[in-house]
Coordinates of C-alpha atoms and ligand atoms in Angstrom, one line a residue:
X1 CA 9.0 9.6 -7.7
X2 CA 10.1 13.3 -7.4
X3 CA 9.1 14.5 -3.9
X4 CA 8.0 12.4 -1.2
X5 CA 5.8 13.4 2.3
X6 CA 6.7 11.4 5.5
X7 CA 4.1 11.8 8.1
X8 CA 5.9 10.9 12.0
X9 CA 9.0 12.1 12.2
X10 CA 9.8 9.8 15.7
X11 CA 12.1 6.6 14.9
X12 CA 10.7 5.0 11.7
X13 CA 9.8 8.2 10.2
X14 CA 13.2 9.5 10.9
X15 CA 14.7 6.9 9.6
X16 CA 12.8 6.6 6.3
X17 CA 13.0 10.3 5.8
X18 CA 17.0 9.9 6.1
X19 CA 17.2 6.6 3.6
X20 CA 14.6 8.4 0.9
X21 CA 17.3 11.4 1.0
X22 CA 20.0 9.3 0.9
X23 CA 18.8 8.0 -2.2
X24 CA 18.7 11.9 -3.9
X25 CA 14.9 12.7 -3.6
X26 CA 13.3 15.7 -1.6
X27 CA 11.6 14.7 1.2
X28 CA 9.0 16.5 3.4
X29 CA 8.5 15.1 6.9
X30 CA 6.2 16.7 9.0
X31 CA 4.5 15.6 12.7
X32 CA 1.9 17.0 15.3
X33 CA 3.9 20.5 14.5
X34 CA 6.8 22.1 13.0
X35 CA 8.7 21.6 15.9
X36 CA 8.2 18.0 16.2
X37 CA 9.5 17.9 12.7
X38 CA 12.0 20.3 13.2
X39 CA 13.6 17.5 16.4
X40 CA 12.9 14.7 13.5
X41 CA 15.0 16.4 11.2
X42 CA 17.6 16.6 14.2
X43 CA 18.0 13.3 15.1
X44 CA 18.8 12.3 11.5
X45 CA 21.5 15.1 11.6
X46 CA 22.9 13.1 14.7
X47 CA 22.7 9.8 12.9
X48 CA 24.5 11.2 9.8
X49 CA 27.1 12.5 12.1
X50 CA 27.9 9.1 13.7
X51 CA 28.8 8.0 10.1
X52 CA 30.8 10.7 9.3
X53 CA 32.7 10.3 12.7
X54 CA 33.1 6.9 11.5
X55 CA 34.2 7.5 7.9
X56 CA 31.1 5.9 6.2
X57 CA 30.0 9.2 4.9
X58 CA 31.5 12.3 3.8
X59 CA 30.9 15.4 5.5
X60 CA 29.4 17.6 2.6
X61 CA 26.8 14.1 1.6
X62 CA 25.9 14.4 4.5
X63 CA 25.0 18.0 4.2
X64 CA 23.5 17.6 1.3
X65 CA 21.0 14.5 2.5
X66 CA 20.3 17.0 5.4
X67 CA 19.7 19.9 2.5
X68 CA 17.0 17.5 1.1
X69 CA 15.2 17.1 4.0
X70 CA 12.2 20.0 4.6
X71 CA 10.3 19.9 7.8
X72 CA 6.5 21.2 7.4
X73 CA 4.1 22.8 9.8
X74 CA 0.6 21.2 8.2
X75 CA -0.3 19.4 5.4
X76 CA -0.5 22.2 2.7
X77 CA 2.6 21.6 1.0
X78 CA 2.4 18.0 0.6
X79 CA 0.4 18.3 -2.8
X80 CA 3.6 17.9 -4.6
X81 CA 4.5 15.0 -3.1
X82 CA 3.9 12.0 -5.5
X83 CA 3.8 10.0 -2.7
X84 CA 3.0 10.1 0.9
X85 CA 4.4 8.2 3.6
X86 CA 2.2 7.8 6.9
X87 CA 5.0 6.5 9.7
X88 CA 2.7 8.1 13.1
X89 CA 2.1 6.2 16.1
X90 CA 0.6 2.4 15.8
X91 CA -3.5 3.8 16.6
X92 CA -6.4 3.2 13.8
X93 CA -7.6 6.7 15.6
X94 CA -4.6 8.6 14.7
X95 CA -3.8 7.6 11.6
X96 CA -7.6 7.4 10.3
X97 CA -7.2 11.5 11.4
X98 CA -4.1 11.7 9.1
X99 CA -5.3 10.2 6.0
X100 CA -8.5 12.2 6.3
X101 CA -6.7 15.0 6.7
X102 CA -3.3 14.5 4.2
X103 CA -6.1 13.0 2.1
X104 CA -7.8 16.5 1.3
X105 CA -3.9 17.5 -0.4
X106 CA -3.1 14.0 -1.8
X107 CA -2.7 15.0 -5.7
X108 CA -4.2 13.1 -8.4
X109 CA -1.8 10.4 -9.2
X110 CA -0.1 10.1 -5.9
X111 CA 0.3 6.9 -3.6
X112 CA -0.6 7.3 0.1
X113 CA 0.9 4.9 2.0
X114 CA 0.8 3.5 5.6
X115 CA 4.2 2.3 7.3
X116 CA 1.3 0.4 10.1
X117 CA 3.2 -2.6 11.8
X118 CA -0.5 -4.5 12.0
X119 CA -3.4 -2.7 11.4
X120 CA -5.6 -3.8 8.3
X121 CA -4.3 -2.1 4.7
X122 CA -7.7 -2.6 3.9
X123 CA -9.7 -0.9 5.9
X124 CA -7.3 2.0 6.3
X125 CA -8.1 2.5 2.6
X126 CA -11.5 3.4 3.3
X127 CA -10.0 6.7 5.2
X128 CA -7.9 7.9 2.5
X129 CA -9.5 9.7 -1.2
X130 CA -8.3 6.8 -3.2
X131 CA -8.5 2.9 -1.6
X132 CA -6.7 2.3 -5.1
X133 CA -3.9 4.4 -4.6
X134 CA -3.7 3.5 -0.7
X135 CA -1.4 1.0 0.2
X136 CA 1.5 -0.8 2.9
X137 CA 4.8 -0.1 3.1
X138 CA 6.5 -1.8 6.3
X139 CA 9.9 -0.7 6.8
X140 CA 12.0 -2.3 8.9
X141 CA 14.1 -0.6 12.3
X142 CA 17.0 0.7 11.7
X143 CA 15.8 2.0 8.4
X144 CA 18.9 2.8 6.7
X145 CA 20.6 -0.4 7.2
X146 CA 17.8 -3.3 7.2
X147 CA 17.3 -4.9 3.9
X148 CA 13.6 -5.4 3.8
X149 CA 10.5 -3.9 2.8
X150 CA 7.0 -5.4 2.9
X151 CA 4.5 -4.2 0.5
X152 CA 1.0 -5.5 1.2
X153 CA -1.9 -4.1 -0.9
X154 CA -5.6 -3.8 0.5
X155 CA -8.0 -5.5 -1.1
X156 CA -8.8 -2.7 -3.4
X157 CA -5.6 -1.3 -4.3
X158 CA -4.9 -1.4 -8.0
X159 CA -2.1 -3.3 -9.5
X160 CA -0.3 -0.2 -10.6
X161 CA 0.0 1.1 -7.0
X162 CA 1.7 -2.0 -6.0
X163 CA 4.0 -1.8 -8.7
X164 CA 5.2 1.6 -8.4
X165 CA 5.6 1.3 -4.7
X166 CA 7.8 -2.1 -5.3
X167 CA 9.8 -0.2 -8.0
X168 CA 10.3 2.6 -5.5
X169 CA 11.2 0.0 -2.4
X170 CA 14.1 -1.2 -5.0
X171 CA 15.2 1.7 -5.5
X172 CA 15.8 3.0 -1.9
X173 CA 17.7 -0.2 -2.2
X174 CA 16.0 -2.6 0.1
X175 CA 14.8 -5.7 -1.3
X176 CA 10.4 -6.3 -1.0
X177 CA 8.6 -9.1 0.2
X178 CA 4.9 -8.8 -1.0
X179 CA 2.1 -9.8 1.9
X180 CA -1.4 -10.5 1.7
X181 CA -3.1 -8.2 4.0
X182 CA -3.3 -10.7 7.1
X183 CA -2.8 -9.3 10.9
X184 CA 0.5 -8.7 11.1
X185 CA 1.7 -9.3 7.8
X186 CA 4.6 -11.4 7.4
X187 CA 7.2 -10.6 10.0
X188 CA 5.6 -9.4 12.7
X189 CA 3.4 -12.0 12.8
X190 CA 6.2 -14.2 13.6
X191 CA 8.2 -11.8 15.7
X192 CA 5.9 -10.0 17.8
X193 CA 4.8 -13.6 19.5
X194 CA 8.3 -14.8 20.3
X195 CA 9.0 -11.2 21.9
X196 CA 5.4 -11.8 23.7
X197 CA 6.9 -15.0 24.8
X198 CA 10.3 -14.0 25.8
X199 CA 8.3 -11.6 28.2
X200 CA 6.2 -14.8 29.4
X201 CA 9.7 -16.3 29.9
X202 CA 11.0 -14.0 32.0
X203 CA 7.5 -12.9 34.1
X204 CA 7.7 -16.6 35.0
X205 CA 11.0 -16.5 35.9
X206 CA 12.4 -19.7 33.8
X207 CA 15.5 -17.0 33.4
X208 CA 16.6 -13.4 33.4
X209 CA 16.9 -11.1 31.3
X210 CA 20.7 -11.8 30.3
X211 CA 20.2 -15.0 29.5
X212 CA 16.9 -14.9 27.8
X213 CA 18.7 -12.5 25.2
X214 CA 21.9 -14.7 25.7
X215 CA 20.3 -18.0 24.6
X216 CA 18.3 -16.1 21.3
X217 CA 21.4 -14.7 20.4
X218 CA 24.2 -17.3 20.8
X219 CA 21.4 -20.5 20.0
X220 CA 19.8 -19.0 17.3
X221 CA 22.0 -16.8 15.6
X222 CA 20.0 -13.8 16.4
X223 CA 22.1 -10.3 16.2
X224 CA 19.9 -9.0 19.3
X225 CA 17.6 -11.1 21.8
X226 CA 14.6 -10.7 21.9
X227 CA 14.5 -8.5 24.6
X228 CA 16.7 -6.2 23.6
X229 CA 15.1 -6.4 20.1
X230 CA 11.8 -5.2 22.5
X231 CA 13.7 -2.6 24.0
X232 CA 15.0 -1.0 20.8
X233 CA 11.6 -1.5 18.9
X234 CA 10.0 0.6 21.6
X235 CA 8.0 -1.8 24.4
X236 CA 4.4 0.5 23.7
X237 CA 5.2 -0.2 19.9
X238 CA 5.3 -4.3 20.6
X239 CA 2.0 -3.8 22.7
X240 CA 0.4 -2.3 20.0
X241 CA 1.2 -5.0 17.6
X242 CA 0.6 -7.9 19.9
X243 CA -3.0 -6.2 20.7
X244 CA -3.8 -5.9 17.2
X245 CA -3.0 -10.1 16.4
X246 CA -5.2 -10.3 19.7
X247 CA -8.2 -8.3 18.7
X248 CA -8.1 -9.5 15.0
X249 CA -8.0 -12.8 15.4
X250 CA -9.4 -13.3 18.6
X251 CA -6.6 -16.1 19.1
X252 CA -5.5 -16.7 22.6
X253 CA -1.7 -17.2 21.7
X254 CA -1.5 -13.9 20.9
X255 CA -2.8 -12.9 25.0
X256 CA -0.2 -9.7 25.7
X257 CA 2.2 -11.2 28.4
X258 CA 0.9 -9.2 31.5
X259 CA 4.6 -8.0 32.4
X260 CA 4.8 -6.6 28.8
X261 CA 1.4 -4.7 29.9
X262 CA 3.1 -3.3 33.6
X263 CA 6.4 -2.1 31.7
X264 CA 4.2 -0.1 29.3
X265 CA 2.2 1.1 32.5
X266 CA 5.2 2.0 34.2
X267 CA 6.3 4.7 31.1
X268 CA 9.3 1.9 30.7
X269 CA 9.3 1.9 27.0
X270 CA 12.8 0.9 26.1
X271 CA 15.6 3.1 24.2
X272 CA 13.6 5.6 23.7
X273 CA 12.8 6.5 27.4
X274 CA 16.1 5.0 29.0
X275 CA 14.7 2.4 30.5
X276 CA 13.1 -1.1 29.6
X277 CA 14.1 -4.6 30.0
X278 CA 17.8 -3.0 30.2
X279 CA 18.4 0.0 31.6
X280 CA 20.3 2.7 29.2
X281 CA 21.1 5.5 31.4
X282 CA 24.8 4.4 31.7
X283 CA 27.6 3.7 29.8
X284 CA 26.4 0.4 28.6
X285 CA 23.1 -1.3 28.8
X286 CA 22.0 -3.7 32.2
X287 CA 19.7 -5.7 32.3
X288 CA 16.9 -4.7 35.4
X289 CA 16.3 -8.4 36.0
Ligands
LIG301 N1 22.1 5.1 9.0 C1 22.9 4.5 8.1 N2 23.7 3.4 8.5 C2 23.6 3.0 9.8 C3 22.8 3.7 10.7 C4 22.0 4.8 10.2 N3 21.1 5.4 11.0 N4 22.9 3.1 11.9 C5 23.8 2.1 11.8 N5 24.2 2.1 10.5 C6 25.2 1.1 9.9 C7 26.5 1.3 10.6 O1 27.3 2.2 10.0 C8 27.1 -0.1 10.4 O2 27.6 -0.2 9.0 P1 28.8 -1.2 8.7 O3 28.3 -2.6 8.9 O4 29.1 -0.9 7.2 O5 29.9 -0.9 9.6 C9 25.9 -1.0 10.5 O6 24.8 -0.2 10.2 C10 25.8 -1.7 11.8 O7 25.7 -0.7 12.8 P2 26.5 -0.8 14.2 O8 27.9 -1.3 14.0 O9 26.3 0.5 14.9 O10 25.7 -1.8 15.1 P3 25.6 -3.4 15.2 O11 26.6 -4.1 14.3 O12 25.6 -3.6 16.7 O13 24.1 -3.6 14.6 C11 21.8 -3.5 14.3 C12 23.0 -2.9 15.0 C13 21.9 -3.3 12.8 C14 20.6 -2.7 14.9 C15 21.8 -5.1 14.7 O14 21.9 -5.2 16.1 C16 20.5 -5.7 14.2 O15 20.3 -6.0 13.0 N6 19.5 -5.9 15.1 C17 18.2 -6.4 14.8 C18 17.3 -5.4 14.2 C19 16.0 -5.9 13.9 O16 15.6 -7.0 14.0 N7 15.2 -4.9 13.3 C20 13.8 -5.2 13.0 C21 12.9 -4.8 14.1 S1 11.2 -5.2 13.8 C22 10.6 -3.9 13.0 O17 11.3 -2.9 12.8 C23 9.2 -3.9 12.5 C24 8.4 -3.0 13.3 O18 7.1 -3.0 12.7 C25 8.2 -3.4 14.7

């Protein structure tokens, strides 16, 4: 793979965009306009910084990851790409409109792919030119240093897809797990309910936030509690997922914890808005409960 197109330039996008250029290959990242892109592009100048500062990565790579890194206006140029990314926000509406619309570009022998958390590879398909060529690719947050990669093919995509995305997944250096295409896939379908459940914890006061965190980490090796992990995942994003297990499977174990629901409410989304479980506006984190 040549050139590469990553739709949603926010966290994930970012952060595939930067680990694709990392790895030598152009990559186009676009979003709802240029200037969107243009602030993706930005914040993966800022996280290239940070390793320079801390003598991971030499100044001029780091210029050149950033040369290989083109933010677009529309769709147009993305019929080079031999592969596009979709990494947009975690609603069937929004990316349905995306792979309609990237789908009119998509060249002949190119891969479109869906970063979705949840949402059904297979039906997605039916959106895109090609349900063949359509497929997931879940990366994991922080891109560039997490290990995985889940590849899960719809129930029409061809063999050949699959393996040309798995050979590209090992080449960015990250090591695939293949998934059937079940809500949730692997991971999330594990993590999402024990964030859900840290938040039924806490909204029933069995302990605070500290603690809740505390015990994950310490008593189950865990680099961040789940909280936290929330918090840095974005809490809309773990919403999203939890709905999706919800509505798919209809299974009440998957019921969103309703203090999960009032954060989101509240615009208290985690890292990303400076406040979530923990509030980020000072010097280090605290927790708000
Ligand atoms: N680019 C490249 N390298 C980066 C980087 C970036 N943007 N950000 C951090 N790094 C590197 C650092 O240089 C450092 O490298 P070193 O080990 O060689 O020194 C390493 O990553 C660790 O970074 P830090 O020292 O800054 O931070 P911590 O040691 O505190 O670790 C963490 C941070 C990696 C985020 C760790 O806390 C962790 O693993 N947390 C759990 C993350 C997790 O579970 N992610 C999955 C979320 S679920 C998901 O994404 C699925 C979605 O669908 C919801």
């Amino acid at each position: 793979m040549r050139r590469i197109a990553v739709i949603g330039a926010g966290q994930m996008g970012a952060g595939i965009a930067q680990t694709i250029a990392q790895h030598g290959i152009h990559v186009m990242i676009s979003d709802i306009d240029r200037a969107h892109a243009e602030a993706g592009k930005a914040t993966i100048g800022k996280s290239l910084s940070k390793l320079v500062g801390r003598g991971k990565l030499e100044a001029d790579d780091a210029e050149g990851v950033l040369s290989r890194i083109e933010p677009v206006g529309d769709y147009s140029p993305m019929a080079e790409a031999d592969l596009i990314i979709e990494a947009a926000t975690e609603r069937e509406e929004i990316k349905k409109t995306i792979f309609e619309n990237a789908g009119k570009v998509l060249a002949d022998n190119a891969i479109m792919a869906s970063n979705t958390s949840s949402i059904p590879i297979t039906r997605m398909a039916n959106y895109s030119p090609d349900p063949s060529r359509f497929i997931g690719l879940h990366f994991f947050n922080p891109v560039p240093v997490m290990g995985l990669i889940e590849v899960i093919p719809g129930l029409a995509t061809a063999p050949e897809t699959t393996d040309r995305i798995s050979a590209f997944a090992e080449m960015l250096g990250k090591q695939v797990v293949l998934s059937q295409d079940e809500p949730g896939f692997v991971v999330n379908r594990i993590l999402l309910p024990m964030i859900n459940e840290a938040v039924f914890v806490l909204g029933q006061s069995t302990a605070g936030i500290a603690d809740i965190d505390k015990g994950c980490r310490l008593g189950l090796n865990h680099p961040m509690g789940p909280l936290e992990l929330a918090d840095f995942v974005g809490l809309d994003t773990c919403l999203d997922i939890i709905k999706v297990l919800y509505k798919t499977t209809r299974d009440g174990k998957y019921r969103p914890a309703p203090l999960l629901v009032k954060y989101v409410e509240a615009g208290w989304l985690g890292r990303k808005t400076g406040r979530g479980f923990y509030d980020y506006t000072g010097d280090a984190p605290v927790p708000t409960r």
